[in-house]
Short mmCIF file of C-alpha atoms in Angstrom, two decimals:
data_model
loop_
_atom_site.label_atom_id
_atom_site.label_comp_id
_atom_site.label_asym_id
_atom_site.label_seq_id
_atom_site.Cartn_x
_atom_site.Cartn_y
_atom_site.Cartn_z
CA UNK A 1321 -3.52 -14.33 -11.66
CA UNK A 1322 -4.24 -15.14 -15.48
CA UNK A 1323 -5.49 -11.61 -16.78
CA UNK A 1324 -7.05 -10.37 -20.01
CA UNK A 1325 -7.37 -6.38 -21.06
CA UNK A 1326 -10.05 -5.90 -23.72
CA UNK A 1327 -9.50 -2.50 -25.11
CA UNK A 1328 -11.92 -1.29 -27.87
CA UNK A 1329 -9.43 -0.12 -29.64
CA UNK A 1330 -5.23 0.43 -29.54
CA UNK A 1331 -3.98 4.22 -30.03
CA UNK A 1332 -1.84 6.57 -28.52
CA UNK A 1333 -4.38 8.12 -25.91
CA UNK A 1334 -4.45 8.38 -22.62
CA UNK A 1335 -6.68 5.67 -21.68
CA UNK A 1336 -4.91 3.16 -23.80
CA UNK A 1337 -1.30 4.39 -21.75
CA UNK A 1338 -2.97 3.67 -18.32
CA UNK A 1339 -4.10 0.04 -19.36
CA UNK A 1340 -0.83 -0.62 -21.38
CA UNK A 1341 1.14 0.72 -17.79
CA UNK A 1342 -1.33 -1.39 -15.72
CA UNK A 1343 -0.74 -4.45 -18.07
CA UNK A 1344 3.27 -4.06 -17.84
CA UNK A 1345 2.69 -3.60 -14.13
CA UNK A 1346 1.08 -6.80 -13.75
CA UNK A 1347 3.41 -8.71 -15.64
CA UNK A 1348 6.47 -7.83 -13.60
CA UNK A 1349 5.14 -8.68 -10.73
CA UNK A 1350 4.50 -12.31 -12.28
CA UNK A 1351 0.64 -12.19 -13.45
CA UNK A 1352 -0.12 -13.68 -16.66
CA UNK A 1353 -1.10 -10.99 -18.69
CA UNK A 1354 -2.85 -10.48 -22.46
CA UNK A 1355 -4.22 -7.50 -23.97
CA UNK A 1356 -7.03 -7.96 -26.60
CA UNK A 1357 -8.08 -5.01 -28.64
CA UNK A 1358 -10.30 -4.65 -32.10
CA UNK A 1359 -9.47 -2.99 -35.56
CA UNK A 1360 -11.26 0.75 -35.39
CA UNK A 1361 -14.91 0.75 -36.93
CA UNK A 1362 -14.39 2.43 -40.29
CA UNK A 1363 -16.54 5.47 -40.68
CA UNK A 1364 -19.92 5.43 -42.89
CA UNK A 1365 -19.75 6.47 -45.95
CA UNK A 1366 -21.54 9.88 -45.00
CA UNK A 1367 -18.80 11.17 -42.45
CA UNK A 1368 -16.02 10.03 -45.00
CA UNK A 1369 -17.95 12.24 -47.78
CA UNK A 1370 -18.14 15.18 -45.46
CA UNK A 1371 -14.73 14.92 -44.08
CA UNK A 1372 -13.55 15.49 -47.53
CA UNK A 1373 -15.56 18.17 -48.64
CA UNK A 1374 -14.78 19.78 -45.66
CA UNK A 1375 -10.61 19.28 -45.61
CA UNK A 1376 -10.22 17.84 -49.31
CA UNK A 1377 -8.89 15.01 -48.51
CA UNK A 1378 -9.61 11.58 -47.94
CA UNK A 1379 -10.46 10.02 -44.39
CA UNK A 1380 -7.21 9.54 -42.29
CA UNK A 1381 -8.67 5.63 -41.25
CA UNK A 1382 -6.02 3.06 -40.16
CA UNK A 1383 -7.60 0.06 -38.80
CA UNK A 1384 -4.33 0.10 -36.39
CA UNK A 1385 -1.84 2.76 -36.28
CA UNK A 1386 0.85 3.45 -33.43
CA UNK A 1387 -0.57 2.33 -30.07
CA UNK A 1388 1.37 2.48 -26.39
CA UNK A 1389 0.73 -1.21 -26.41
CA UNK A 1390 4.27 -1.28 -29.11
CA UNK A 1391 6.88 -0.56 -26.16
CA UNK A 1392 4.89 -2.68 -23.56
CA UNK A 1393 6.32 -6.37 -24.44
CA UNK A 1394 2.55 -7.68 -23.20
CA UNK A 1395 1.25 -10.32 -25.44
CA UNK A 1396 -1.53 -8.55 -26.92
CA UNK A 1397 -3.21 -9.79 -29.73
CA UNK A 1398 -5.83 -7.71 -32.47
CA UNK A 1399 -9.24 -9.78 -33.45
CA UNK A 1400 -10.64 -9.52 -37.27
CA UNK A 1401 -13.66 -7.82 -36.04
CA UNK A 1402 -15.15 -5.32 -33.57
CA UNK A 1403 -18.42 -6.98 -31.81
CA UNK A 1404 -19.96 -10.32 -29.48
CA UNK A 1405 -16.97 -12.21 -28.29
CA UNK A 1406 -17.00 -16.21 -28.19
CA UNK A 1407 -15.18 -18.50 -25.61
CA UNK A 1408 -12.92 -19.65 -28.56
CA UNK A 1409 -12.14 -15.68 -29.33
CA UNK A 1410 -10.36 -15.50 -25.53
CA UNK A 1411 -7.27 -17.13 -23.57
CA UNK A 1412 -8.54 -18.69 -20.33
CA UNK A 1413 -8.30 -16.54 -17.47
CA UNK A 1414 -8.73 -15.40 -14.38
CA UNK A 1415 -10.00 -11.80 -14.62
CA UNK A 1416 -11.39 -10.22 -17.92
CA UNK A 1417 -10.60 -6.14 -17.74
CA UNK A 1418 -13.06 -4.76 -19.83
CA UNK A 1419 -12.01 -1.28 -20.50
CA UNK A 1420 -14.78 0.51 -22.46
CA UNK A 1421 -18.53 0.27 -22.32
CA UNK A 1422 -19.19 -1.48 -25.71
CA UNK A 1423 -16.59 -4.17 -24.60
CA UNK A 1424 -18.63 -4.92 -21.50
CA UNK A 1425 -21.71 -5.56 -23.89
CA UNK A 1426 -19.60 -7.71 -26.55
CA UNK A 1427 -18.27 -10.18 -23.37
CA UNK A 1428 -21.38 -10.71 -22.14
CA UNK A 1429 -22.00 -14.18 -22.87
CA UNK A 1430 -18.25 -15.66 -22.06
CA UNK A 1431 -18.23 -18.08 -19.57
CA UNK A 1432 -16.38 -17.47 -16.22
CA UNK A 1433 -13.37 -19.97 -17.44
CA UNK A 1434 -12.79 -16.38 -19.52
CA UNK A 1435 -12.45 -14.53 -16.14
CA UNK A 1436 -14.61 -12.43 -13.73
CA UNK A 1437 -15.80 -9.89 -16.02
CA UNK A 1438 -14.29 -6.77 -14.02
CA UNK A 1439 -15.12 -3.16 -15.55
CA UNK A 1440 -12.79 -0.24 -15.81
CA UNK A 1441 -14.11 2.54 -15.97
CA UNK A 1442 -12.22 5.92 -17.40
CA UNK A 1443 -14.70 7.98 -18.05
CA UNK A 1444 -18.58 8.49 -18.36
CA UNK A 1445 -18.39 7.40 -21.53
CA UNK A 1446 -21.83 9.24 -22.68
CA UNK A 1447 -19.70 10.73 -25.77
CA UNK A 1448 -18.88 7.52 -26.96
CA UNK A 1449 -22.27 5.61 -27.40
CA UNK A 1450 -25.72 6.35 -26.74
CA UNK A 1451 -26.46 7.53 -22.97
CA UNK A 1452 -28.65 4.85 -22.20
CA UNK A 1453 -26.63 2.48 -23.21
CA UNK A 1454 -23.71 3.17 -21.34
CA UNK A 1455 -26.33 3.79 -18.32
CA UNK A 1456 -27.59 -0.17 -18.94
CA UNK A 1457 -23.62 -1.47 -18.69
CA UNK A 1458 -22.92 0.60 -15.88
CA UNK A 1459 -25.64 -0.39 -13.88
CA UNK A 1460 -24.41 -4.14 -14.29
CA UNK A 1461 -23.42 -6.09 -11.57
CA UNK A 1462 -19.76 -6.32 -12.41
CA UNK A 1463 -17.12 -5.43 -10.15
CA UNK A 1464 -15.96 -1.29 -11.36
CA UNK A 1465 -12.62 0.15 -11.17
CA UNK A 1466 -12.29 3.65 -11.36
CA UNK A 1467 -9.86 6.38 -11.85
CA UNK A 1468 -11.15 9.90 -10.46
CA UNK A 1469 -13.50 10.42 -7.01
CA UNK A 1470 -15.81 11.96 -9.48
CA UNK A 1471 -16.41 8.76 -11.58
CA UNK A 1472 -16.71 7.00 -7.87
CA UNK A 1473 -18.94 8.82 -6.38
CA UNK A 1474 -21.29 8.87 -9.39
CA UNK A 1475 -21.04 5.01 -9.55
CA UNK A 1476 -21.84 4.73 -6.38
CA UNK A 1477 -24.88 7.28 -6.39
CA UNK A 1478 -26.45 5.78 -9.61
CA UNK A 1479 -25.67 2.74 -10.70
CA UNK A 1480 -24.43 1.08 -6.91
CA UNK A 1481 -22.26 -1.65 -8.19
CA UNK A 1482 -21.44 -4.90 -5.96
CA UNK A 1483 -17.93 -3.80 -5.75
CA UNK A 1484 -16.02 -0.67 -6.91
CA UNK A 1485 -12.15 0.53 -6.35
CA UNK A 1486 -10.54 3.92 -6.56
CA UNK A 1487 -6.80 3.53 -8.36
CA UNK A 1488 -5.71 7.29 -9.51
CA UNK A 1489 -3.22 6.97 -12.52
CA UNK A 1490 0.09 8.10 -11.63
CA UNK A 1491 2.95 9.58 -14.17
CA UNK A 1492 5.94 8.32 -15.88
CA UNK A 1493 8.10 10.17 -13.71
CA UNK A 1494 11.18 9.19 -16.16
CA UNK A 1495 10.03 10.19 -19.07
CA UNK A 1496 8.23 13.14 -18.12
CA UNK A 1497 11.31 14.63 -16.30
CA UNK A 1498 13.05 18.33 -16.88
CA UNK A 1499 15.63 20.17 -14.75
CA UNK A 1500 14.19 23.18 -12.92
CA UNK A 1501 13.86 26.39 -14.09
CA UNK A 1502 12.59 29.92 -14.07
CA UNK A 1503 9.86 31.22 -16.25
CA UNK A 1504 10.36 31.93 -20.03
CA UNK A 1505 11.43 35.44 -21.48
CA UNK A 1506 8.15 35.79 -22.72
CA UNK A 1507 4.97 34.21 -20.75
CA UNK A 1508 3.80 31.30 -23.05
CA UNK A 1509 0.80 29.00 -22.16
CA UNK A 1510 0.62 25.79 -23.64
CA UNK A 1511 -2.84 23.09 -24.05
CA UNK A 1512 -3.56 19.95 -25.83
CA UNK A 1513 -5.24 20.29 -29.10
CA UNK A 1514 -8.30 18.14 -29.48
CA UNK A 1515 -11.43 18.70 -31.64
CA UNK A 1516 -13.58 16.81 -29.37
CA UNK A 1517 -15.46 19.44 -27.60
CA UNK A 1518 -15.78 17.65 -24.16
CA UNK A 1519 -11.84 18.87 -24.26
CA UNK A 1520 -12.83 22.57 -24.48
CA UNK A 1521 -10.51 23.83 -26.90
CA UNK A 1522 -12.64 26.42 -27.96
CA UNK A 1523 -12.51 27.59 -24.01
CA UNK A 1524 -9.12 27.69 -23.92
CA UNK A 1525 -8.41 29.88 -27.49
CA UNK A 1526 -11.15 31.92 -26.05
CA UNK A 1527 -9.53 32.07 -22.70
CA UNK A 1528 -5.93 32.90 -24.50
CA UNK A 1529 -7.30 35.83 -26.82
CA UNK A 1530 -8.50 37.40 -23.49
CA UNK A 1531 -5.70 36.97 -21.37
CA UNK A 1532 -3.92 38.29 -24.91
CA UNK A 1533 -5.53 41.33 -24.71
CA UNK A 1534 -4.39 42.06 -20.92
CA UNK A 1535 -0.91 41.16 -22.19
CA UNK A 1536 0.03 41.64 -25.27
CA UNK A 1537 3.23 39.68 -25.16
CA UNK A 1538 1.76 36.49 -24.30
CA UNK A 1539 2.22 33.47 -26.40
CA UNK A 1540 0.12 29.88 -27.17
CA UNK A 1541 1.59 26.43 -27.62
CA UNK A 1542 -0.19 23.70 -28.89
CA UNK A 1543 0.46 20.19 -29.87
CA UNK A 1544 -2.16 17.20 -30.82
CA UNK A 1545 -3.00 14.66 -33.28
CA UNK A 1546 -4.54 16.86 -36.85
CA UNK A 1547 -1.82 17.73 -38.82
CA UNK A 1548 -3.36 21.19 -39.32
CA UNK A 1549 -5.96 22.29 -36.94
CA UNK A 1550 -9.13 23.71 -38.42
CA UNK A 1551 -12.24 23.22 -36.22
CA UNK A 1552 -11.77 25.23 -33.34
CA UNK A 1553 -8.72 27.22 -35.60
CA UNK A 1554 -5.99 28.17 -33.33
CA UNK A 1555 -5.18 31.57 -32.30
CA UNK A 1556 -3.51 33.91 -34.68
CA UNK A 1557 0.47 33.29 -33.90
CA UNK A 1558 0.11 29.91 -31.68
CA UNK A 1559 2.92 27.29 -32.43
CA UNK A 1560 1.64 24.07 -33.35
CA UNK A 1561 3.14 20.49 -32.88
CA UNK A 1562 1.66 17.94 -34.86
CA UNK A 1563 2.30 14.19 -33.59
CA UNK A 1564 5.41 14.93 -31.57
CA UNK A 1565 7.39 12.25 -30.97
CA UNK A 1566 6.77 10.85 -27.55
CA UNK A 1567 9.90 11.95 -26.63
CA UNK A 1568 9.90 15.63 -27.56
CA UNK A 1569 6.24 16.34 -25.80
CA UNK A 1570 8.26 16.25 -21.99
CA UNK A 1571 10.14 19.30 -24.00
CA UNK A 1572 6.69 21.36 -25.09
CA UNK A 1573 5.14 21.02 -21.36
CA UNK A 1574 8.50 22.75 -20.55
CA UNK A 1575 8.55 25.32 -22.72
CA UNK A 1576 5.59 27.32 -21.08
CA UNK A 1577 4.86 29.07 -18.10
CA UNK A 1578 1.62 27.59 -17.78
CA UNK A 1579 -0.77 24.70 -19.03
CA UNK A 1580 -4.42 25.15 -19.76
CA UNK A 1581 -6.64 21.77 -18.96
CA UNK A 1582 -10.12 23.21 -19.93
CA UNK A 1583 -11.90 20.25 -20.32
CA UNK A 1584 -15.60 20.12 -20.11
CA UNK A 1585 -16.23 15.98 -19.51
CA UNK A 1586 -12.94 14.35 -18.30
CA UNK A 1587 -12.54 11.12 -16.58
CA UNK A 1588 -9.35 11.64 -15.37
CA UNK A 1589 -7.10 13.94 -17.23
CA UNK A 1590 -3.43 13.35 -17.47
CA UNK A 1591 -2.04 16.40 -18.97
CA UNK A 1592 -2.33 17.97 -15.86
CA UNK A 1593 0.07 15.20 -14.21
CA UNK A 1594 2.15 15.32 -17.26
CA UNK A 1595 2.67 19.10 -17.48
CA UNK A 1596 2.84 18.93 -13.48
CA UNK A 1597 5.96 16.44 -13.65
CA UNK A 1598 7.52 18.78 -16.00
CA UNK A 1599 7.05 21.75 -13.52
CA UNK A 1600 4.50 23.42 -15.19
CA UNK A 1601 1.73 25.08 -13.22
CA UNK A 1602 -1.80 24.27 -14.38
CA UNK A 1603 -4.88 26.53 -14.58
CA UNK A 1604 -7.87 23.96 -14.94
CA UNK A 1605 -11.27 23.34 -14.80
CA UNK A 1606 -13.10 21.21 -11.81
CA UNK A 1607 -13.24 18.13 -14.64
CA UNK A 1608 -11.83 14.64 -14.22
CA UNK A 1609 -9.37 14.45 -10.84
CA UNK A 1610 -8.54 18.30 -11.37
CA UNK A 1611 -10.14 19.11 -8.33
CA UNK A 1612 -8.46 16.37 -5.80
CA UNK A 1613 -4.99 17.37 -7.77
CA UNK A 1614 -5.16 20.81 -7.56
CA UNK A 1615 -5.88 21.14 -3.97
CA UNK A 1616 -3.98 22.52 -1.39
CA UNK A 1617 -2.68 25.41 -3.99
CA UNK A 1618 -0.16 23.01 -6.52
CA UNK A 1619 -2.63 24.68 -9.14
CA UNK A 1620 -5.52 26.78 -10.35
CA UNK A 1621 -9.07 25.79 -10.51
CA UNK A 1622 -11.31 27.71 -12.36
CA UNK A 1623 -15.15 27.56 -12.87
CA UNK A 1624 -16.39 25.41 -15.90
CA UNK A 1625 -17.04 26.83 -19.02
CA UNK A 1626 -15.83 30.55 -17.82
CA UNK A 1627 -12.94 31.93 -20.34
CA UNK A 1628 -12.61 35.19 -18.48
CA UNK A 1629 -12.13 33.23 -14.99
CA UNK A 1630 -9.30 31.03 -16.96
CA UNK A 1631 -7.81 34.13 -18.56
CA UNK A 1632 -7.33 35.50 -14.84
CA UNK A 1633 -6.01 32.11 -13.95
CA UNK A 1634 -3.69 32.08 -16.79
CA UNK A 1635 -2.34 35.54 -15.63
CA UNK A 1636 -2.36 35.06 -12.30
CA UNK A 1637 0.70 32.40 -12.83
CA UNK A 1638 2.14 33.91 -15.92
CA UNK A 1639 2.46 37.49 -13.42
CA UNK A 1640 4.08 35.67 -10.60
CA UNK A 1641 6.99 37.57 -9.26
CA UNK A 1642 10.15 34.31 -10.56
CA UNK A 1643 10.54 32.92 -6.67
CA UNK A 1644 6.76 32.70 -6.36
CA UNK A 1645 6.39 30.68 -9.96
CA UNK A 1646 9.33 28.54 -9.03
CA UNK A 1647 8.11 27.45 -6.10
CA UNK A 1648 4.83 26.42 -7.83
CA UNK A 1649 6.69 25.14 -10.66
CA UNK A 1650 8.51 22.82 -7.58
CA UNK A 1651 5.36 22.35 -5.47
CA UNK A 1652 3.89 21.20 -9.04
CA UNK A 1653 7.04 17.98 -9.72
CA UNK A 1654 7.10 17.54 -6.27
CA UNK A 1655 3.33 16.13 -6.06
CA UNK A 1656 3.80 13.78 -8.92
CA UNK A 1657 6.61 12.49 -6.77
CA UNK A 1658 4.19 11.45 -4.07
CA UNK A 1659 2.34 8.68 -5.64
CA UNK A 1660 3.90 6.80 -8.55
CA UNK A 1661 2.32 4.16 -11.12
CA UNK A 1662 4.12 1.11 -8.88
CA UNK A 1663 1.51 2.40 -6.02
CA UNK A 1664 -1.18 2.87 -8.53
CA UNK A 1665 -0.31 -1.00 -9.81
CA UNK A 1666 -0.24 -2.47 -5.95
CA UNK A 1667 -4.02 -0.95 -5.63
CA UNK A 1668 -5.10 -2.50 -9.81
CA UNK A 1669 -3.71 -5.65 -8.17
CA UNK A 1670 -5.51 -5.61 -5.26
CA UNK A 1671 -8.37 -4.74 -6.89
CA UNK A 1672 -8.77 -7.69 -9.09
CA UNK A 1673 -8.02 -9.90 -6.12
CA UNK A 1674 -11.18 -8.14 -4.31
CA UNK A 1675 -13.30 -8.64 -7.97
CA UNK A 1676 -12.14 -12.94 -7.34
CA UNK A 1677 -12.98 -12.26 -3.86
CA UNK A 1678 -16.45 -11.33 -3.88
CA UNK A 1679 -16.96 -13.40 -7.45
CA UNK A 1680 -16.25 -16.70 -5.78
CA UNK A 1681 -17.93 -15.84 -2.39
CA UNK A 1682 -21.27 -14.86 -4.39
CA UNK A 1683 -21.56 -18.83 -5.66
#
């Protein structure tokens, strides 16, 4: 198959891995693969006015900064312009991936020698556009691709598409791998930083400072993207990483005891598998594929939006007697193990084959 990504935009988050992954996938097992992606909008005057008043300094925009796409080796190629896309602007393909909801709306008038428009969908991306907007693409008639049973089942309940897929990400289980080992002299719980609130930072701190005040010795590890967090402020004595290296964040999911995924609107949510590959217990909330991960005990679910039913979570591993939190820590690896991105890429492929399928018998 001839196949064309179109990613809004190339960075180093999660959603940009798992196309970059499924685009390497695809291309090693001898599709013809490009990745097209768009400089980032640059932010109106207003927001880069407040930013500064607010951190006194300028706005941090980079029309393209690091990306997963670097250490892919997939042709991918970056247009002038974000917006409407022309026959001319695209290679000739089979499938067209559309990977965000505005990129569904700027392909809409390509002809089908750019591909069966196929839509991948990460996340109900209501925090990214206007709600009834997204509501109008996803109720196209375009072939979906989806990542959590959450996302499914709502696709299918409100917006019934013509055809629609399930393919869970997996893990790098390579680069994501530690030795085992027992818990830490003194309990430590680790999160992402993020000052989107959909990520529920501000649940987390305020799940930490309780849990804190049950046990005094416990400590908070955070890494993320600001180079000094402000807005939700970190806990008093919490260790910060700003932009780890790739290679050094395997390292911080190993240093704690347990990791807190408190997020509020998730699609999918792959610091749990990450911290999970590097033994690491997880306390989370039922967002993104928490639930369907979780199950069976390799984890702790919580209620949404609770911080005293995540500090209990967060104690009830960082308590465990060292057998019982090794075992989790092994039950934890052990489930990555079980379903790898080479599985995840057989079910993309097969997929796009069913998108051709039902494209070609609907003319």
């Amino acid at each position: 198959m001839r196949i064309t990504f179109v990613l809004p935009y190339a960075d180093l988050s999660g959603g940009v891995r798992v196309v970059a992954i499924h685009a390497r996938k695809l291309q090693e097992k001898g599709h013809h693969v490009e990745v097209i992606s768009f400089p980032r909008k640059r932010p109106p005057l207003k927001a880069r006015v407040k930013h500064f008043l607010k951190h006194l300094r300028p706005y941090p925009f980079l029309s393209q900064g690091p990306t997963h796409l670097e250490s892919m080796e997939v042709p991918w190629t970056i247009m002038e312009r974000p917006g409407p896309l022309k026959d001319e602007d695209l290679p000739e393909a089979d499938v067209l991936v559309l990977t965000w909801w505005e990129t569904v709306e700027w392909t809409r008038g390509l002809s089908l020698s750019r591909g069966v428009p196929c839509h991948f969908v990460q996340a109900y991306e209501i925090f990214g556009g206007p709600k009834e907007k997204v509501d109008e693409v996803l109720s196209l008639p375009t072939f979906k691709i989806t990542v959590s049973k959450w996302l499914e089942e709502l696709l299918e309940k409100r917006f019934s598409p013509p055809g629609l897929a399930l393919v869970p990400n997996s893990v790098d289980l390579e680069r994501f791998r530690v030795p085992p080992r027992g818990k830490q002299e003194l309990p430590t719980a680790g999160v992402m930083y993020s000052t989107t609130p959909n990520k529920g930072c501000d649940l987390a701190f305020a799940a930490f400072e309780e849990a804190r005040r049950r046990d005094p010795r416990l400590r908070l590890v955070s890494f993320g993207h600001p180079e000094s967090p402000r807005e939700p402020p970190l806990p008093e004595g919490a260790t910060y990483f700003s932009e780890p290296a790739q290679e050094e964040i395997p390292g911080i999911y190993a240093s704690c005891d347990v990791w807190i995924f408190p997020g509020r609107n998730e699609g999918f949510g792959l610091p749990i598998l990450e911290a999970m590959a590097c033994r690491t217990p997880v306390v989370a909330t039922p967002a993104g594929a928490a639930p369907e991960i979780l199950q069976d005990g390799r984890g702790v679910l919580v209620p949404q939006d609770d911080p005293k039913a995540m500090a209990e979570g967060i104690l009830r591993v960082t308590s465990m007697e060292e057998e019982a939190w090794k075992e989790l820590s092994g039950k934890a690896r052990e489930f990555t193990e079980s379903y790898t991105w080479d599985d995840a890429s057989r079910l993309f492929e097969r997929a796009l084959e069913e998108a051709l399928s039902l494209a070609s018998s609907s003319h």
